[in-house]
Amino acid sequence: MAPENQTTYALDDEVDFVVIGSGSAGGIIAKELSTSGFSVVVLEQGPFRTAADFTHDSLSVFMFQELQDGGSRNSQQTFRREEGETAQVPQRAPAFYASGVGGSSVHFTGNFWRLRESDFTERSMLGPISGTTFADWPISYEELEPYYTRVDWEIGVSGTPGPDDSFRSRQFPLPPFPIKSSGVLMERGAQKLGWTVQPEPHAILSGPLNGRPGCINCGFCMGFGCEVNAKSSTLAAMIPDAMASGNCEIRAECAVFRIETNEQDRASEVMYYDPDGNERAQKAKAIVLSANGAETPRLLLNSASERHPDGLANSSGFVGRNLMFNSHANVQAVFEHPLNDYKGVQVSRMVHHFYESDPARGFYGGGGIDARPFMAAVPLTFSLMGHRPEGQNWGAEFKKNLEHDFTRTMFLFGSGTSLPMDRNNITIDPTHKDRWGRPSLRITYKDHDDDMALAHFLQDRSAELLDAAGATKAWRAPIHHQSNGAHLLGTCRMGDDPSRSVVDRYHRSHDISNLFICDGSSMVTSGRGQPTMTIMALAFRAAEHIAAAANNNEV
Amino acid sequence: MSIEALTRRLFLQGSGTVLGTAMMRAGVPAFIAASQAACSAREDAATYRTLTSDEAREFITVAARILPTTDSPGATEAGAVYFFDTAFSTFFANMAEPARQMLAGFQAGVAARYPGAEFFSDLDADDQDEYLRSVEQTPFFQGARFMTLAGVFGMSMYGGNRENIGWKLVGMDGPPHAWAAPFGYYDAQYMEQQAGGKQDGA
């Protein structure tokens, strides 16, 4: 529960900023603006949990989707593969994100890769790709680097530089986590194949930092909230400072349904449902929209008006377009001896040997492979989804394999690029509504052929590595076109050209001068599959520019 | 704790009870004996919140084929049926009636296929397995499989996974869940080699 003694503002107080969303971007921006002296109201649709509320209850977390507001049944998100189909409400919500103060930084796994210099300029380096909106970023790695470093030190990242990482201005504040058995096996296999392996950087503290404790290696990271605040969520790392500033009110369980503009075409107030379901409106001088790469475009589209019939901030038509999930593939393996990979953070070693796109492969894209327990992190998911593919999935033989395999299993998990395409997008469903009555978000998504080729490539390399590492048995998860994603990227991209982007290089809407948008939606390309480090760096950078603009009366 | 260590501990616990001693004489491994002793004691005292005793017996029997008792405990010893009971009286209350109807259909199939049998639990283990294979794709079986696995591997606060039997079964230590490296065989070996290498080089 939120502390009762926090600063509060009246609805008709015109606060300096309303920040919509308290996740990886919103949590940082709220902290930065409030500690700079601006009055801030944060509207968060999920509850205000604290570390004491987090459990190791795999049934509640994975099956009942406790941290995702119960999933599909409440969100009523819909999915379709292609335009023209009638979208349906699937069993698992297609946009997978955590609902609550701290957003998805609460339930993320904490793998924290920076982008490389090449990520920002790939379009220039590689040329156009037909059927896509592949583009360079308006900013460079060099411009973002100081903010990556702020994430390292202020959010808390543990690690050590990899051999091919782009430059960094300062070392990690904390060393990497100890190598796990899965990491040892990855090194063994990669060494035989001549591939580079490096320690995984984590947004989890390997030791005390900034008044927070180090990790206890409980292993309940992926999908769970951290009960000791060692995971570097904005809930643990940013929200306490925002509230202590005396300039920030966090309103949890408040679901925004519309941003209103006035006759001067400025964003003037934010309409939301309070915890009792009553309509409220908070006046503000400026608005920062950080609701995530699915909810941000949905809110803009749901804020259509006579002046903005295609949705707010959407003169380009790019709001909701270019959705990227990142490509994924995995291979599961069993080894002779127990790894006990369920202990500790998920990943201790990764291969970035295939990070760069290589035209010789015949397709665009690159990615990383990491070693992790994945489904074998908890017995429930392992028994339901991690068992061997052959034979009966019940009975004595099934049970014998569970007993043998749980501690001896590891996955190689490949993550890589997705290409931005107009056809992959967020729109508003014409019939369904969520539990608040807001028109549902509809996802249309079909991976690009190159994304599929990359997934197969990463899976092939993973299988080779596991073989070289001495796996007694390995099998591949079938690769299908993706129907859901936890990485929600590209849907309000940043750019210098107002006809080809939604926000400028400082995250200000091209159309509405006092509306700023910063989250996964800002990303122009997808990176290689661990985007939150970049979302957080963008947030620190955006906050700095927004504060400077406000101080100069330029908002 | 390893299965071997766990077995030793439970052997000591189980051997102190009358039932435990009897089962040891009967050649039942100590781990099972101890689990069954505790389970029987619990069943004697059990009153189900929503299941009838006939329904409970059927679910116990189905769960026992999905995760059978072998040389290690299964769904019965983990008390999976108490998970069914808790679920159908709380978070899956709206599924209790559909589950009852599906169970009735499942039992009707038993009666039709095996003359003289009324309940699934009337069949011997081979017939039970044969019948389950014939209904593997039905919603009843899929649901029973999910409930059994959730009852064995979910948290014990939901009634199943009694004394964390399910977690011990697959070799998961704890709770509490808090550890320090080395975690497994290969990283322990790696650390030893690193330490040895440093000593050699010193």
Coordinates of C-alpha atoms in Angstrom, one line a residue, chain A residues 35-367:
Chain A
T35 CA 13.4 15.9 -7.1
S36 CA 14.1 18.8 -9.4
G37 CA 11.3 20.7 -7.6
F38 CA 8.4 20.2 -10.0
S39 CA 5.0 19.1 -8.7
V40 CA 4.1 15.7 -10.1
V41 CA 1.1 13.4 -10.0
V42 CA 1.7 9.9 -11.1
L43 CA -1.3 7.9 -12.4
E44 CA -0.8 4.2 -12.2
Q45 CA -3.5 1.7 -13.2
G46 CA -2.2 -1.1 -11.0
P47 CA -1.8 -1.4 -7.2
F48 CA 0.9 0.0 -5.0
R49 CA 2.7 -3.2 -3.8
T50 CA 5.8 -3.2 -1.7
A51 CA 8.5 -5.9 -1.3
A52 CA 6.5 -7.4 1.6
D53 CA 3.7 -8.2 -0.9
F54 CA 5.8 -10.3 -3.1
T55 CA 5.8 -14.1 -2.8
H56 CA 7.2 -17.3 -4.4
D57 CA 3.7 -18.4 -5.3
S58 CA 4.2 -19.8 -8.8
L59 CA 0.5 -20.6 -9.1
S60 CA -0.6 -17.1 -8.5
V61 CA 2.2 -15.5 -10.5
F62 CA 2.2 -17.7 -13.6
M63 CA -1.3 -19.2 -13.7
F64 CA -3.5 -16.4 -12.2
Q65 CA -1.2 -13.6 -13.5
E66 CA -1.4 -11.8 -10.2
L67 CA 1.1 -9.1 -11.3
Q68 CA -0.6 -8.6 -14.7
D69 CA -4.1 -7.7 -13.3
G70 CA -5.3 -11.2 -14.0
G71 CA -4.4 -11.1 -17.6
S72 CA -6.7 -11.5 -20.5
R73 CA -10.0 -11.8 -18.6
N74 CA -9.6 -8.3 -17.3
S75 CA -7.7 -6.6 -20.1
Q76 CA -9.8 -8.1 -22.9
Q77 CA -6.9 -7.4 -25.3
T78 CA -7.4 -8.9 -28.7
F79 CA -5.1 -10.4 -31.2
R80 CA -5.1 -11.1 -34.9
R81 CA -2.4 -12.2 -37.3
E82 CA -3.3 -10.0 -40.2
E83 CA -5.4 -7.0 -41.0
G84 CA -8.9 -8.1 -42.2
E85 CA -9.2 -10.9 -39.6
T86 CA -11.5 -10.4 -36.6
A87 CA -9.3 -10.2 -33.6
Q88 CA -10.1 -12.6 -30.7
V89 CA -9.4 -12.5 -27.0
P90 CA -6.7 -15.1 -26.5
Q91 CA -6.1 -17.0 -23.2
R92 CA -2.8 -15.1 -22.7
A93 CA -2.9 -11.3 -23.2
P94 CA -0.8 -10.5 -26.3
A95 CA 0.8 -7.5 -24.6
F96 CA 2.4 -9.0 -21.5
Y97 CA 3.2 -6.4 -18.9
A98 CA 3.0 -6.0 -15.2
S99 CA 0.4 -3.7 -13.7
G100 CA 1.4 -1.9 -10.5
V101 CA 3.7 0.8 -9.3
G102 CA 7.1 0.0 -10.9
G103 CA 5.4 -1.5 -13.9
S104 CA 7.2 -4.4 -15.6
S105 CA 10.4 -3.5 -13.9
V106 CA 8.9 -5.3 -10.9
H107 CA 8.5 -8.7 -12.7
F108 CA 11.3 -8.5 -15.3
T109 CA 14.2 -10.9 -15.3
G110 CA 16.7 -8.1 -15.1
N111 CA 19.0 -8.9 -18.1
F112 CA 20.4 -5.5 -18.9
W113 CA 22.2 -5.2 -22.2
R114 CA 23.1 -1.8 -23.5
L115 CA 22.6 -1.2 -27.2
R116 CA 25.8 -0.9 -29.3
E117 CA 26.8 2.1 -31.4
S118 CA 25.7 0.1 -34.5
D119 CA 22.1 -0.3 -33.2
F120 CA 21.5 3.5 -33.7
T121 CA 22.8 3.6 -37.3
E122 CA 22.0 0.2 -38.8
R123 CA 19.7 1.6 -41.5
S124 CA 22.6 3.7 -42.9
M125 CA 25.0 0.9 -42.6
L126 CA 22.8 -1.8 -44.1
G127 CA 20.5 0.0 -46.5
P128 CA 16.7 -0.2 -46.8
I129 CA 14.8 -3.4 -46.2
S130 CA 11.7 -3.8 -48.3
G131 CA 8.3 -3.8 -46.6
T132 CA 9.7 -2.3 -43.4
T133 CA 10.1 1.2 -41.9
F134 CA 13.7 0.4 -40.9
A135 CA 15.3 3.7 -39.9
D136 CA 18.2 5.2 -38.0
W137 CA 17.7 6.7 -34.6
P138 CA 17.8 10.5 -34.3
I139 CA 20.3 10.1 -31.5
S140 CA 23.6 8.2 -31.2
Y141 CA 25.0 5.8 -28.6
E142 CA 27.4 8.6 -27.6
E143 CA 24.5 10.8 -26.7
L144 CA 22.8 8.1 -24.7
E145 CA 25.9 6.7 -23.0
P146 CA 25.9 9.1 -20.0
Y147 CA 22.4 8.0 -19.2
Y148 CA 23.2 4.3 -19.5
T149 CA 25.8 5.1 -16.9
R150 CA 23.2 6.7 -14.7
V151 CA 21.1 3.6 -15.0
D152 CA 24.1 1.5 -13.9
W153 CA 24.7 3.6 -10.8
E154 CA 21.3 5.0 -9.8
I155 CA 19.1 2.1 -10.7
G156 CA 21.7 -0.4 -9.9
V157 CA 23.3 -2.8 -12.4
S158 CA 25.8 -5.6 -11.7
G159 CA 28.3 -6.7 -14.4
T160 CA 31.6 -6.4 -16.1
P161 CA 32.2 -5.1 -19.7
G162 CA 32.1 -7.6 -22.5
P163 CA 34.8 -7.7 -25.2
D164 CA 32.7 -6.2 -28.0
D165 CA 30.5 -3.9 -25.9
S166 CA 30.5 -0.2 -27.0
F167 CA 32.5 2.2 -24.8
R168 CA 31.4 3.1 -21.3
S169 CA 32.4 6.1 -19.4
R170 CA 32.4 4.4 -16.0
Q171 CA 32.7 0.9 -14.7
F172 CA 29.7 -1.0 -13.3
P173 CA 29.0 -0.2 -9.6
L174 CA 28.9 -3.8 -8.7
P175 CA 30.6 -7.0 -9.9
P176 CA 28.7 -9.6 -11.9
F177 CA 27.0 -12.5 -10.2
P178 CA 28.9 -15.7 -9.7
I179 CA 29.0 -18.1 -12.6
K180 CA 26.3 -20.8 -12.4
S181 CA 26.6 -24.4 -13.7
S182 CA 24.7 -23.3 -16.8
G183 CA 27.3 -20.6 -17.4
V184 CA 30.2 -23.1 -17.0
L185 CA 28.6 -25.4 -19.6
M186 CA 28.0 -22.4 -21.9
E187 CA 31.7 -21.5 -21.6
R188 CA 32.7 -25.1 -22.2
G189 CA 30.6 -25.3 -25.4
A190 CA 31.4 -21.9 -26.7
Q191 CA 35.1 -22.4 -26.2
K192 CA 35.1 -25.5 -28.4
L193 CA 33.2 -23.5 -31.1
G194 CA 35.5 -20.5 -30.8
W195 CA 32.7 -18.2 -29.7
T196 CA 33.0 -15.4 -27.2
V197 CA 31.2 -15.7 -23.9
Q198 CA 30.7 -12.9 -21.3
P199 CA 29.1 -12.4 -17.9
E200 CA 25.5 -11.3 -18.0
P201 CA 24.8 -7.7 -16.7
H202 CA 21.8 -7.6 -14.4
A203 CA 19.5 -5.0 -12.9
I204 CA 19.8 -7.0 -9.7
L205 CA 22.3 -6.0 -7.0
S206 CA 25.1 -8.5 -6.5
G207 CA 25.9 -6.5 -3.3
P208 CA 24.5 -3.6 -1.3
L209 CA 24.1 -0.3 -3.2
N210 CA 22.3 3.0 -2.5
G211 CA 20.8 1.7 0.7
R212 CA 19.4 -1.5 -0.9
P213 CA 20.6 -5.0 0.0
G214 CA 22.3 -7.5 -2.3
C215 CA 20.5 -10.5 -3.8
I216 CA 19.9 -13.6 -1.7
N217 CA 19.9 -15.8 -4.8
C218 CA 16.4 -17.1 -4.2
G219 CA 15.9 -17.7 -7.9
F220 CA 12.5 -16.2 -8.1
C221 CA 13.3 -13.4 -10.5
M222 CA 11.6 -14.1 -13.8
G223 CA 8.0 -13.1 -13.4
F224 CA 8.2 -12.5 -9.7
G225 CA 8.5 -9.4 -7.6
C226 CA 11.6 -9.2 -5.4
E227 CA 11.0 -9.5 -1.7
V228 CA 14.3 -8.0 -0.6
N229 CA 14.4 -5.1 -3.1
A230 CA 17.6 -6.4 -4.7
K231 CA 15.9 -6.3 -8.1
S232 CA 16.4 -2.9 -9.5
S233 CA 12.8 -2.0 -10.3
T234 CA 11.8 1.6 -10.3
L235 CA 9.6 0.6 -7.4
A236 CA 12.7 -0.1 -5.4
A237 CA 15.2 2.4 -6.9
M238 CA 13.2 5.5 -7.9
I239 CA 9.7 5.7 -6.3
P240 CA 11.0 6.1 -2.7
D241 CA 13.1 9.1 -3.7
A242 CA 10.2 10.6 -5.7
M243 CA 7.9 10.3 -2.7
A244 CA 10.5 11.6 -0.3
S245 CA 10.9 14.8 -2.4
G246 CA 7.6 16.0 -1.1
N247 CA 6.6 16.9 -4.7
C248 CA 5.2 13.7 -5.9
E249 CA 1.9 12.0 -5.4
I250 CA 1.5 8.4 -6.6
R251 CA -2.1 7.6 -7.3
A252 CA -2.4 3.8 -7.7
E253 CA -5.3 1.9 -9.2
C254 CA -6.2 5.0 -11.3
A255 CA -6.8 4.0 -14.9
V256 CA -6.4 6.8 -17.4
F257 CA -8.9 6.7 -20.3
R258 CA -8.3 10.0 -22.1
I259 CA -6.0 13.0 -22.5
E260 CA -7.9 16.2 -23.1
T261 CA -6.7 19.1 -25.1
N262 CA -7.8 22.7 -24.9
E263 CA -8.6 25.3 -27.6
Q264 CA -4.9 26.2 -27.8
D265 CA -4.4 22.6 -28.7
R266 CA -2.4 21.9 -25.6
A267 CA -2.9 18.9 -23.3
S268 CA -4.8 20.3 -20.4
E269 CA -6.0 17.5 -18.2
V270 CA -5.9 13.7 -17.8
M271 CA -9.2 11.8 -17.4
Y272 CA -9.1 8.7 -15.3
Y273 CA -11.2 6.2 -13.2
D274 CA -10.2 6.4 -9.5
P275 CA -10.1 3.1 -7.4
D276 CA -13.9 3.4 -6.8
G277 CA -14.6 3.7 -10.6
N278 CA -15.4 7.4 -10.5
E279 CA -14.4 9.6 -13.4
R280 CA -11.8 12.1 -12.4
A281 CA -9.7 14.7 -14.2
Q282 CA -6.3 16.1 -13.1
K283 CA -5.2 19.4 -14.5
A284 CA -1.6 19.8 -15.5
K285 CA 0.8 22.2 -17.2
A286 CA 2.4 19.3 -19.1
I287 CA 1.9 15.6 -19.4
V288 CA 4.4 12.8 -19.7
L289 CA 3.0 9.6 -21.2
S290 CA 5.0 6.5 -20.1
A291 CA 2.3 3.7 -20.1
N292 CA 4.4 1.2 -22.1
G293 CA 4.6 0.5 -25.8
A294 CA 1.1 -1.0 -26.0
E295 CA -0.8 1.2 -23.6
T296 CA 0.7 4.5 -24.7
P297 CA -0.5 4.3 -28.3
R298 CA -3.8 2.9 -27.1
L299 CA -4.4 5.9 -24.9
L300 CA -3.5 8.3 -27.7
L301 CA -5.8 6.5 -30.1
N302 CA -8.6 6.5 -27.4
S303 CA -8.0 10.3 -27.0
A304 CA -9.3 11.0 -30.6
S305 CA -11.3 14.2 -30.8
E306 CA -12.7 16.5 -33.5
R307 CA -9.4 18.3 -33.7
H308 CA -7.5 14.9 -33.7
P309 CA -9.8 12.4 -35.4
D310 CA -7.0 9.8 -35.9
G311 CA -5.9 10.1 -32.3
L312 CA -3.8 12.5 -30.3
A313 CA -0.2 13.2 -31.5
N314 CA -0.9 11.2 -34.6
S315 CA -0.5 13.5 -37.6
S316 CA 2.2 11.1 -38.9
G317 CA -0.1 8.1 -38.6
F318 CA 2.7 6.4 -36.7
V319 CA 1.0 6.1 -33.4
G320 CA 0.7 2.3 -32.7
R321 CA 2.7 1.3 -35.8
N322 CA 6.0 -0.5 -36.0
L323 CA 5.4 -2.8 -33.0
M324 CA 8.4 -5.0 -32.3
F325 CA 8.4 -7.9 -29.9
N326 CA 12.0 -9.0 -30.5
S327 CA 12.7 -12.5 -32.0
H328 CA 13.0 -15.4 -29.6
A329 CA 14.0 -19.1 -29.8
N330 CA 15.1 -21.6 -27.3
V331 CA 16.6 -25.1 -26.9
Q332 CA 16.3 -27.1 -23.8
A333 CA 18.9 -29.6 -22.6
V334 CA 19.6 -32.1 -19.9
F335 CA 23.0 -32.8 -18.5
E336 CA 24.5 -35.7 -16.5
H337 CA 24.9 -33.9 -13.2
P338 CA 22.7 -31.5 -11.3
L339 CA 23.1 -27.8 -12.3
N340 CA 20.5 -26.6 -9.8
D341 CA 19.9 -23.7 -12.1
Y342 CA 16.8 -22.7 -10.1
K343 CA 19.1 -21.1 -7.6
G344 CA 20.4 -17.6 -8.2
V345 CA 19.6 -15.1 -10.9
Q346 CA 18.4 -16.6 -14.2
V347 CA 21.5 -15.9 -16.3
S348 CA 25.2 -15.8 -15.5
R349 CA 26.7 -16.1 -19.0
M350 CA 25.7 -15.1 -22.5
V351 CA 27.0 -15.2 -26.1
H352 CA 27.1 -12.0 -28.1
H353 CA 29.1 -13.5 -30.9
F354 CA 26.2 -13.1 -33.3
Y355 CA 25.1 -9.6 -32.2
E356 CA 25.8 -7.8 -35.4
S357 CA 23.8 -8.3 -38.5
D358 CA 25.9 -10.1 -41.2
P359 CA 24.7 -9.9 -44.8
A360 CA 26.5 -13.2 -45.5
R361 CA 23.8 -15.0 -43.5
G362 CA 21.2 -13.9 -46.1
F363 CA 18.9 -12.1 -43.7
Y364 CA 18.9 -9.0 -41.5
G365 CA 19.3 -9.4 -37.8
G366 CA 21.4 -10.3 -34.9
G367 CA 21.0 -11.4 -31.3

